[in-house]
Amino acid sequence: MLNKIQWLAVVCFLSSLLSMQAYSQSAGSLSLSTGIQDFTGRDQGFSRQKYSGIRSMSTATFQLHKPQKTELFQFDFAYGPLENRIGNSMNAMTIGFLTYTYYHKNKPGEKNLHWGWSNQNLFNIRSHNGFSNYSLRYDYFSSLGPSVRYIMPLQWKGQHFEWHTLSHLQVVGFQIKSGYIGANPDGYSGENTIMGNFFESMEPFIIGKDWNFGLTSSFYWELPSENKLGLNYRLDISGLQGIQPVASFGNALLLVLKVKLW
């Protein structure tokens, strides 16, 4: 019995050493950003007209850099009023969770082009201020696609800067959105289970029929504390087809603080 306990202690100790070694070879950072987004959307379940406006937008991104792989986990939130050309208005909220995975060689900081893949999860909810009934509508999709990132360090008068640009294109996944009249999606029934309604309401997301493209370009200034201040530009385009097509286009300008965690 004592030998088994000693053997277990050795295994736990070795596992801890391996975990500490893997941890010491990684680098983690957290980016917090806030700003404004010029947003235009069209939900043909509401109207064929476009609704546009300036929304507030905030993001939080955790980056885990390993010797041969970098992962990013990004949470987005945007909210604000939109109007069409005749003055009707709606409140529009977007919640998103986006992950990136890039594969690369273990090189020091220099000009680098990284290829990888991404997963986009986006939920949009709209409340029309001119409707008493059927005022609430939403759409959601989850999809996978390729992604590319380019990093270029710069120096000027003893100061260190970095330019980061990344983009993603979603290829395949699934979508759920409100039906032609009501907020509930087509196929939804009060008699079905939650999982039953999920599968009945789900539609495929396939590139060529549906679209989602994102571009993020950031310029950072490295502070003496090794944290970074930056300015971030984002472009987001999406379109979901079906009986009631939904499309959106957003340009955002955000102020970023990037904090080195370890």
PDB file of C-alpha atoms in Angstrom:
ATOM      1  CA  MET A   1       0.000   0.000   0.000  1.00  0.00           C
ATOM      2  CA  LEU A   2       2.835   2.378   0.918  1.00  0.00           C
ATOM      3  CA  ASN A   3       4.584   1.647  -2.380  1.00  0.00           C
ATOM      4  CA  LYS A   4       1.413   2.522  -4.311  1.00  0.00           C
ATOM      5  CA  ILE A   5       1.125   5.851  -2.458  1.00  0.00           C
ATOM      6  CA  GLN A   6       4.783   6.650  -3.139  1.00  0.00           C
ATOM      7  CA  TRP A   7       4.357   5.773  -6.808  1.00  0.00           C
ATOM      8  CA  LEU A   8       1.262   7.999  -7.053  1.00  0.00           C
ATOM      9  CA  ALA A   9       3.158  10.864  -5.405  1.00  0.00           C
ATOM     10  CA  VAL A  10       5.989  10.527  -7.948  1.00  0.00           C
ATOM     11  CA  VAL A  11       3.526  10.527 -10.853  1.00  0.00           C
ATOM     12  CA  CYS A  12       1.763  13.639  -9.488  1.00  0.00           C
ATOM     13  CA  PHE A  13       5.108  15.392  -9.000  1.00  0.00           C
ATOM     14  CA  LEU A  14       6.266  14.635 -12.544  1.00  0.00           C
ATOM     15  CA  SER A  15       2.894  15.758 -13.938  1.00  0.00           C
ATOM     16  CA  SER A  16       3.232  19.038 -12.035  1.00  0.00           C
ATOM     17  CA  LEU A  17       6.717  19.597 -13.451  1.00  0.00           C
ATOM     18  CA  LEU A  18       5.439  19.009 -17.002  1.00  0.00           C
ATOM     19  CA  SER A  19       2.518  21.377 -16.436  1.00  0.00           C
ATOM     20  CA  MET A  20       4.830  24.069 -15.029  1.00  0.00           C
ATOM     21  CA  GLN A  21       7.186  23.664 -17.987  1.00  0.00           C
ATOM     22  CA  ALA A  22       4.305  24.019 -20.473  1.00  0.00           C
ATOM     23  CA  TYR A  23       3.019  27.042 -18.548  1.00  0.00           C
ATOM     24  CA  SER A  24       6.456  28.699 -18.496  1.00  0.00           C
ATOM     25  CA  GLN A  25       6.756  28.293 -22.282  1.00  0.00           C
ATOM     26  CA  SER A  26       3.447  30.078 -22.906  1.00  0.00           C
ATOM     27  CA  ALA A  27       2.493  33.751 -22.739  1.00  0.00           C
ATOM     28  CA  GLY A  28      -0.945  35.114 -21.891  1.00  0.00           C
ATOM     29  CA  SER A  29      -2.460  38.544 -22.460  1.00  0.00           C
ATOM     30  CA  LEU A  30      -5.851  40.228 -22.138  1.00  0.00           C
ATOM     31  CA  SER A  31      -7.096  42.963 -24.480  1.00  0.00           C
ATOM     32  CA  LEU A  32      -9.969  45.256 -23.495  1.00  0.00           C
ATOM     33  CA  SER A  33     -11.420  47.651 -26.057  1.00  0.00           C
ATOM     34  CA  THR A  34     -14.328  50.045 -26.356  1.00  0.00           C
ATOM     35  CA  GLY A  35     -15.562  52.455 -29.005  1.00  0.00           C
ATOM     36  CA  ILE A  36     -18.266  53.044 -31.586  1.00  0.00           C
ATOM     37  CA  GLN A  37     -19.649  51.078 -34.505  1.00  0.00           C
ATOM     38  CA  ASP A  38     -21.369  52.440 -37.607  1.00  0.00           C
ATOM     39  CA  PHE A  39     -23.907  49.666 -38.203  1.00  0.00           C
ATOM     40  CA  THR A  40     -26.426  48.959 -40.983  1.00  0.00           C
ATOM     41  CA  GLY A  41     -28.828  46.023 -40.973  1.00  0.00           C
ATOM     42  CA  ARG A  42     -31.783  44.698 -42.931  1.00  0.00           C
ATOM     43  CA  ASP A  43     -34.247  42.071 -41.691  1.00  0.00           C
ATOM     44  CA  GLN A  44     -36.851  41.393 -44.350  1.00  0.00           C
ATOM     45  CA  GLY A  45     -39.119  39.898 -41.690  1.00  0.00           C
ATOM     46  CA  PHE A  46     -39.463  43.510 -40.481  1.00  0.00           C
ATOM     47  CA  SER A  47     -39.063  45.476 -43.667  1.00  0.00           C
ATOM     48  CA  ARG A  48     -37.128  45.653 -46.902  1.00  0.00           C
ATOM     49  CA  GLN A  49     -35.677  48.965 -45.741  1.00  0.00           C
ATOM     50  CA  LYS A  50     -32.244  49.328 -44.158  1.00  0.00           C
ATOM     51  CA  TYR A  51     -31.844  50.455 -40.551  1.00  0.00           C
ATOM     52  CA  SER A  52     -28.651  52.323 -39.676  1.00  0.00           C
ATOM     53  CA  GLY A  53     -27.072  54.040 -36.702  1.00  0.00           C
ATOM     54  CA  ILE A  54     -24.093  54.439 -34.388  1.00  0.00           C
ATOM     55  CA  ARG A  55     -23.821  51.808 -31.643  1.00  0.00           C
ATOM     56  CA  SER A  56     -21.492  51.452 -28.670  1.00  0.00           C
ATOM     57  CA  MET A  57     -19.203  48.437 -28.890  1.00  0.00           C
ATOM     58  CA  SER A  58     -16.885  46.663 -26.445  1.00  0.00           C
ATOM     59  CA  THR A  59     -14.691  43.582 -26.747  1.00  0.00           C
ATOM     60  CA  ALA A  60     -12.536  41.422 -24.480  1.00  0.00           C
ATOM     61  CA  THR A  61      -9.902  39.099 -25.972  1.00  0.00           C
ATOM     62  CA  PHE A  62      -7.721  36.567 -24.181  1.00  0.00           C
ATOM     63  CA  GLN A  63      -4.630  35.461 -26.113  1.00  0.00           C
ATOM     64  CA  LEU A  64      -2.606  32.355 -25.273  1.00  0.00           C
ATOM     65  CA  HIS A  65       0.695  32.155 -27.156  1.00  0.00           C
ATOM     66  CA  LYS A  66       2.526  28.816 -27.208  1.00  0.00           C
ATOM     67  CA  PRO A  67       5.754  27.901 -29.037  1.00  0.00           C
ATOM     68  CA  GLN A  68       3.943  26.606 -32.121  1.00  0.00           C
ATOM     69  CA  LYS A  69       0.349  27.734 -31.678  1.00  0.00           C
ATOM     70  CA  THR A  70      -1.541  30.894 -30.707  1.00  0.00           C
ATOM     71  CA  GLU A  71      -5.175  30.872 -29.576  1.00  0.00           C
ATOM     72  CA  LEU A  72      -7.481  33.871 -29.189  1.00  0.00           C
ATOM     73  CA  PHE A  73     -10.846  33.881 -27.399  1.00  0.00           C
ATOM     74  CA  GLN A  74     -12.873  37.018 -28.128  1.00  0.00           C
ATOM     75  CA  PHE A  75     -16.151  38.235 -26.610  1.00  0.00           C
ATOM     76  CA  ASP A  76     -18.043  41.075 -28.354  1.00  0.00           C
ATOM     77  CA  PHE A  77     -20.976  43.217 -27.276  1.00  0.00           C
ATOM     78  CA  ALA A  78     -22.660  46.032 -29.219  1.00  0.00           C
ATOM     79  CA  TYR A  79     -25.891  47.925 -28.589  1.00  0.00           C
ATOM     80  CA  GLY A  80     -27.634  51.003 -29.941  1.00  0.00           C
ATOM     81  CA  PRO A  81     -30.631  52.492 -31.789  1.00  0.00           C
ATOM     82  CA  LEU A  82     -31.078  52.184 -35.548  1.00  0.00           C
ATOM     83  CA  GLU A  83     -33.385  54.142 -37.878  1.00  0.00           C
ATOM     84  CA  ASN A  84     -34.600  53.764 -41.434  1.00  0.00           C
ATOM     85  CA  ARG A  85     -34.950  56.630 -43.911  1.00  0.00           C
ATOM     86  CA  ILE A  86     -38.556  57.438 -42.900  1.00  0.00           C
ATOM     87  CA  GLY A  87     -37.798  57.628 -39.171  1.00  0.00           C
ATOM     88  CA  ASN A  88     -38.926  54.245 -37.851  1.00  0.00           C
ATOM     89  CA  SER A  89     -36.535  52.934 -35.204  1.00  0.00           C
ATOM     90  CA  MET A  90     -35.395  49.760 -33.494  1.00  0.00           C
ATOM     91  CA  ASN A  91     -32.928  48.824 -30.776  1.00  0.00           C
ATOM     92  CA  ALA A  92     -30.291  46.350 -31.944  1.00  0.00           C
ATOM     93  CA  MET A  93     -27.997  44.245 -29.749  1.00  0.00           C
ATOM     94  CA  THR A  94     -25.211  41.895 -30.844  1.00  0.00           C
ATOM     95  CA  ILE A  95     -23.427  39.328 -28.676  1.00  0.00           C
ATOM     96  CA  GLY A  96     -20.570  37.396 -30.216  1.00  0.00           C
ATOM     97  CA  PHE A  97     -17.967  34.825 -29.267  1.00  0.00           C
ATOM     98  CA  LEU A  98     -15.137  34.269 -31.734  1.00  0.00           C
ATOM     99  CA  THR A  99     -12.126  31.971 -31.456  1.00  0.00           C
ATOM    100  CA  TYR A 100      -8.965  31.926 -33.564  1.00  0.00           C
ATOM    101  CA  THR A 101      -6.273  29.253 -33.715  1.00  0.00           C
ATOM    102  CA  TYR A 102      -3.007  29.971 -35.578  1.00  0.00           C
ATOM    103  CA  TYR A 103      -0.113  27.596 -36.206  1.00  0.00           C
ATOM    104  CA  HIS A 104       3.451  28.881 -36.522  1.00  0.00           C
ATOM    105  CA  LYS A 105       7.117  28.130 -35.877  1.00  0.00           C
ATOM    106  CA  ASN A 106       8.794  29.138 -32.630  1.00  0.00           C
ATOM    107  CA  LYS A 107      10.368  32.395 -33.828  1.00  0.00           C
ATOM    108  CA  PRO A 108      11.180  35.666 -32.067  1.00  0.00           C
ATOM    109  CA  GLY A 109       8.991  38.697 -32.726  1.00  0.00           C
ATOM    110  CA  GLU A 110       9.347  39.653 -36.386  1.00  0.00           C
ATOM    111  CA  LYS A 111       7.287  39.944 -39.527  1.00  0.00           C
ATOM    112  CA  ASN A 112       5.086  36.871 -39.467  1.00  0.00           C
ATOM    113  CA  LEU A 113       2.216  35.487 -41.522  1.00  0.00           C
ATOM    114  CA  HIS A 114       0.152  32.900 -39.629  1.00  0.00           C
ATOM    115  CA  TRP A 115      -2.553  30.625 -41.041  1.00  0.00           C
ATOM    116  CA  GLY A 116      -5.242  28.917 -39.030  1.00  0.00           C
ATOM    117  CA  TRP A 117      -8.971  28.583 -38.510  1.00  0.00           C
ATOM    118  CA  SER A 118     -11.769  30.350 -36.664  1.00  0.00           C
ATOM    119  CA  ASN A 119     -15.142  29.672 -35.078  1.00  0.00           C
ATOM    120  CA  GLN A 120     -17.762  32.446 -35.084  1.00  0.00           C
ATOM    121  CA  ASN A 121     -20.834  32.429 -32.815  1.00  0.00           C
ATOM    122  CA  LEU A 122     -23.049  35.479 -33.323  1.00  0.00           C
ATOM    123  CA  PHE A 123     -26.413  36.345 -31.773  1.00  0.00           C
ATOM    124  CA  ASN A 124     -28.387  39.423 -32.943  1.00  0.00           C
ATOM    125  CA  ILE A 125     -31.598  40.580 -31.290  1.00  0.00           C
ATOM    126  CA  ARG A 126     -33.792  43.432 -32.538  1.00  0.00           C
ATOM    127  CA  SER A 127     -36.735  45.194 -30.895  1.00  0.00           C
ATOM    128  CA  HIS A 128     -38.822  47.403 -33.205  1.00  0.00           C
ATOM    129  CA  ASN A 129     -40.136  50.494 -31.422  1.00  0.00           C
ATOM    130  CA  GLY A 130     -43.063  50.954 -33.810  1.00  0.00           C
ATOM    131  CA  PHE A 131     -44.649  47.520 -33.336  1.00  0.00           C
ATOM    132  CA  SER A 132     -46.888  46.511 -30.439  1.00  0.00           C
ATOM    133  CA  ASN A 133     -46.990  42.859 -31.577  1.00  0.00           C
ATOM    134  CA  TYR A 134     -44.245  40.909 -33.339  1.00  0.00           C
ATOM    135  CA  SER A 135     -41.708  43.557 -32.313  1.00  0.00           C
ATOM    136  CA  LEU A 136     -38.972  41.105 -31.289  1.00  0.00           C
ATOM    137  CA  ARG A 137     -36.769  39.271 -33.768  1.00  0.00           C
ATOM    138  CA  TYR A 138     -33.397  37.550 -33.648  1.00  0.00           C
ATOM    139  CA  ASP A 139     -30.871  35.499 -35.576  1.00  0.00           C
ATOM    140  CA  TYR A 140     -28.011  33.249 -34.497  1.00  0.00           C
ATOM    141  CA  PHE A 141     -25.343  31.286 -36.322  1.00  0.00           C
ATOM    142  CA  SER A 142     -22.293  29.202 -35.485  1.00  0.00           C
ATOM    143  CA  SER A 143     -19.746  28.442 -38.184  1.00  0.00           C
ATOM    144  CA  LEU A 144     -16.163  27.451 -38.995  1.00  0.00           C
ATOM    145  CA  GLY A 145     -13.751  28.841 -41.534  1.00  0.00           C
ATOM    146  CA  PRO A 146     -10.134  29.742 -42.391  1.00  0.00           C
ATOM    147  CA  SER A 147      -8.286  32.671 -40.858  1.00  0.00           C
ATOM    148  CA  VAL A 148      -5.009  34.486 -41.505  1.00  0.00           C
ATOM    149  CA  ARG A 149      -2.974  36.882 -39.350  1.00  0.00           C
ATOM    150  CA  TYR A 150      -0.073  39.210 -40.140  1.00  0.00           C
ATOM    151  CA  ILE A 151       2.170  40.821 -37.488  1.00  0.00           C
ATOM    152  CA  MET A 152       4.752  43.538 -38.194  1.00  0.00           C
ATOM    153  CA  PRO A 153       6.861  45.082 -35.377  1.00  0.00           C
ATOM    154  CA  LEU A 154       8.066  48.679 -35.868  1.00  0.00           C
ATOM    155  CA  GLN A 155      10.498  51.000 -34.107  1.00  0.00           C
ATOM    156  CA  TRP A 156      10.632  54.798 -34.171  1.00  0.00           C
ATOM    157  CA  LYS A 157      12.793  57.053 -31.970  1.00  0.00           C
ATOM    158  CA  GLY A 158      13.375  54.294 -29.445  1.00  0.00           C
ATOM    159  CA  GLN A 159       9.685  53.430 -29.163  1.00  0.00           C
ATOM    160  CA  HIS A 160       8.255  50.011 -30.048  1.00  0.00           C
ATOM    161  CA  PHE A 161       5.086  49.606 -32.098  1.00  0.00           C
ATOM    162  CA  GLU A 162       3.223  46.684 -33.655  1.00  0.00           C
ATOM    163  CA  TRP A 163       0.728  46.390 -36.473  1.00  0.00           C
ATOM    164  CA  HIS A 164      -1.611  43.383 -36.282  1.00  0.00           C
ATOM    165  CA  THR A 165      -4.103  42.466 -39.016  1.00  0.00           C
ATOM    166  CA  LEU A 166      -6.271  39.368 -39.041  1.00  0.00           C
ATOM    167  CA  SER A 167      -9.260  38.217 -41.058  1.00  0.00           C
ATOM    168  CA  HIS A 168     -11.653  35.286 -41.124  1.00  0.00           C
ATOM    169  CA  LEU A 169     -14.157  33.870 -43.598  1.00  0.00           C
ATOM    170  CA  GLN A 170     -16.840  31.515 -42.339  1.00  0.00           C
ATOM    171  CA  VAL A 171     -17.515  28.492 -44.551  1.00  0.00           C
ATOM    172  CA  VAL A 172     -19.889  25.994 -42.944  1.00  0.00           C
ATOM    173  CA  GLY A 173     -22.129  25.796 -39.871  1.00  0.00           C
ATOM    174  CA  PHE A 174     -25.754  26.246 -38.887  1.00  0.00           C
ATOM    175  CA  GLN A 175     -28.189  29.125 -38.292  1.00  0.00           C
ATOM    176  CA  ILE A 176     -31.425  29.786 -36.418  1.00  0.00           C
ATOM    177  CA  LYS A 177     -33.518  32.902 -37.008  1.00  0.00           C
ATOM    178  CA  SER A 178     -37.009  34.273 -36.458  1.00  0.00           C
ATOM    179  CA  GLY A 179     -39.766  33.165 -38.803  1.00  0.00           C
ATOM    180  CA  TYR A 180     -41.434  35.287 -41.454  1.00  0.00           C
ATOM    181  CA  ILE A 181     -43.913  36.878 -39.026  1.00  0.00           C
ATOM    182  CA  GLY A 182     -43.254  35.987 -35.382  1.00  0.00           C
ATOM    183  CA  ALA A 183     -40.144  35.884 -33.227  1.00  0.00           C
ATOM    184  CA  ASN A 184     -40.144  32.074 -33.074  1.00  0.00           C
ATOM    185  CA  PRO A 185     -38.257  30.385 -35.924  1.00  0.00           C
ATOM    186  CA  ASP A 186     -39.937  28.267 -38.575  1.00  0.00           C
ATOM    187  CA  GLY A 187     -40.448  24.740 -37.268  1.00  0.00           C
ATOM    188  CA  TYR A 188     -40.808  25.835 -33.648  1.00  0.00           C
ATOM    189  CA  SER A 189     -43.656  24.213 -31.705  1.00  0.00           C
ATOM    190  CA  GLY A 190     -44.744  24.534 -28.088  1.00  0.00           C
ATOM    191  CA  GLU A 191     -45.277  20.781 -28.033  1.00  0.00           C
ATOM    192  CA  ASN A 192     -41.662  19.941 -28.898  1.00  0.00           C
ATOM    193  CA  THR A 193     -38.790  19.519 -26.450  1.00  0.00           C
ATOM    194  CA  ILE A 194     -35.956  22.068 -26.395  1.00  0.00           C
ATOM    195  CA  MET A 195     -33.721  19.776 -28.444  1.00  0.00           C
ATOM    196  CA  GLY A 196     -36.589  18.961 -30.778  1.00  0.00           C
ATOM    197  CA  ASN A 197     -37.209  22.652 -31.459  1.00  0.00           C
ATOM    198  CA  PHE A 198     -33.486  23.189 -31.951  1.00  0.00           C
ATOM    199  CA  PHE A 199     -33.218  20.574 -34.700  1.00  0.00           C
ATOM    200  CA  GLU A 200     -36.532  21.565 -36.304  1.00  0.00           C
ATOM    201  CA  SER A 201     -35.522  25.259 -36.425  1.00  0.00           C
ATOM    202  CA  MET A 202     -31.909  24.770 -37.504  1.00  0.00           C
ATOM    203  CA  GLU A 203     -30.860  25.566 -41.061  1.00  0.00           C
ATOM    204  CA  PRO A 204     -27.427  25.030 -42.666  1.00  0.00           C
ATOM    205  CA  PHE A 205     -24.913  27.846 -43.037  1.00  0.00           C
ATOM    206  CA  ILE A 206     -23.042  27.276 -46.303  1.00  0.00           C
ATOM    207  CA  ILE A 207     -20.707  29.759 -47.970  1.00  0.00           C
ATOM    208  CA  GLY A 208     -22.059  31.035 -51.287  1.00  0.00           C
ATOM    209  CA  LYS A 209     -25.564  31.093 -49.869  1.00  0.00           C
ATOM    210  CA  ASP A 210     -24.667  32.627 -46.501  1.00  0.00           C
ATOM    211  CA  TRP A 211     -21.817  35.019 -45.718  1.00  0.00           C
ATOM    212  CA  ASN A 212     -19.750  36.105 -42.763  1.00  0.00           C
ATOM    213  CA  PHE A 213     -16.455  37.941 -43.127  1.00  0.00           C
ATOM    214  CA  GLY A 214     -14.450  39.843 -40.533  1.00  0.00           C
ATOM    215  CA  LEU A 215     -11.324  41.998 -40.657  1.00  0.00           C
ATOM    216  CA  THR A 216      -9.504  43.483 -37.664  1.00  0.00           C
ATOM    217  CA  SER A 217      -6.514  45.802 -37.970  1.00  0.00           C
ATOM    218  CA  SER A 218      -4.761  47.139 -34.851  1.00  0.00           C
ATOM    219  CA  PHE A 219      -1.839  49.469 -34.223  1.00  0.00           C
ATOM    220  CA  TYR A 220      -0.169  49.154 -30.791  1.00  0.00           C
ATOM    221  CA  TRP A 221       2.298  51.292 -28.842  1.00  0.00           C
ATOM    222  CA  GLU A 222       4.298  49.321 -26.273  1.00  0.00           C
ATOM    223  CA  LEU A 223       4.492  50.959 -22.822  1.00  0.00           C
ATOM    224  CA  PRO A 224       7.478  50.620 -20.420  1.00  0.00           C
ATOM    225  CA  SER A 225       5.369  48.160 -18.364  1.00  0.00           C
ATOM    226  CA  GLU A 226       5.212  45.851 -21.457  1.00  0.00           C
ATOM    227  CA  ASN A 227       1.479  46.560 -21.712  1.00  0.00           C
ATOM    228  CA  LYS A 228       0.220  48.147 -24.921  1.00  0.00           C
ATOM    229  CA  LEU A 229      -2.149  50.916 -25.995  1.00  0.00           C
ATOM    230  CA  GLY A 230      -3.698  50.671 -29.398  1.00  0.00           C
ATOM    231  CA  LEU A 231      -6.289  51.712 -31.931  1.00  0.00           C
ATOM    232  CA  ASN A 232      -8.419  49.052 -33.545  1.00  0.00           C
ATOM    233  CA  TYR A 233     -10.469  49.099 -36.752  1.00  0.00           C
ATOM    234  CA  ARG A 234     -13.030  46.349 -37.373  1.00  0.00           C
ATOM    235  CA  LEU A 235     -15.075  45.415 -40.415  1.00  0.00           C
ATOM    236  CA  ASP A 236     -17.904  42.864 -40.042  1.00  0.00           C
ATOM    237  CA  ILE A 237     -20.146  41.649 -42.871  1.00  0.00           C
ATOM    238  CA  SER A 238     -22.786  38.920 -42.616  1.00  0.00           C
ATOM    239  CA  GLY A 239     -25.781  37.681 -44.578  1.00  0.00           C
ATOM    240  CA  LEU A 240     -28.171  34.805 -43.835  1.00  0.00           C
ATOM    241  CA  GLN A 241     -30.524  33.638 -46.566  1.00  0.00           C
ATOM    242  CA  GLY A 242     -33.900  31.902 -46.358  1.00  0.00           C
ATOM    243  CA  ILE A 243     -37.553  32.966 -46.472  1.00  0.00           C
ATOM    244  CA  GLN A 244     -36.613  36.169 -44.598  1.00  0.00           C
ATOM    245  CA  PRO A 245     -32.997  37.158 -45.475  1.00  0.00           C
ATOM    246  CA  VAL A 246     -30.989  39.006 -42.824  1.00  0.00           C
ATOM    247  CA  ALA A 247     -27.911  41.095 -43.621  1.00  0.00           C
ATOM    248  CA  SER A 248     -25.625  43.446 -41.701  1.00  0.00           C
ATOM    249  CA  PHE A 249     -22.572  45.637 -42.263  1.00  0.00           C
ATOM    250  CA  GLY A 250     -20.502  47.199 -39.482  1.00  0.00           C
ATOM    251  CA  ASN A 251     -17.470  49.490 -39.226  1.00  0.00           C
ATOM    252  CA  ALA A 252     -16.012  50.030 -35.751  1.00  0.00           C
ATOM    253  CA  LEU A 253     -13.218  52.146 -34.264  1.00  0.00           C
ATOM    254  CA  LEU A 254     -12.053  51.032 -30.819  1.00  0.00           C
ATOM    255  CA  LEU A 255      -9.470  52.112 -28.244  1.00  0.00           C
ATOM    256  CA  VAL A 256      -7.528  49.095 -26.916  1.00  0.00           C
ATOM    257  CA  LEU A 257      -5.557  48.321 -23.758  1.00  0.00           C
ATOM    258  CA  LYS A 258      -3.539  45.096 -23.991  1.00  0.00           C
ATOM    259  CA  VAL A 259      -2.329  43.767 -20.628  1.00  0.00           C
ATOM    260  CA  LYS A 260       0.398  41.142 -20.308  1.00  0.00           C
ATOM    261  CA  LEU A 261      -0.726  38.514 -17.795  1.00  0.00           C
ATOM    262  CA  TRP A 262       2.434  36.353 -17.796  1.00  0.00           C
TER     263      TRP A 262
END
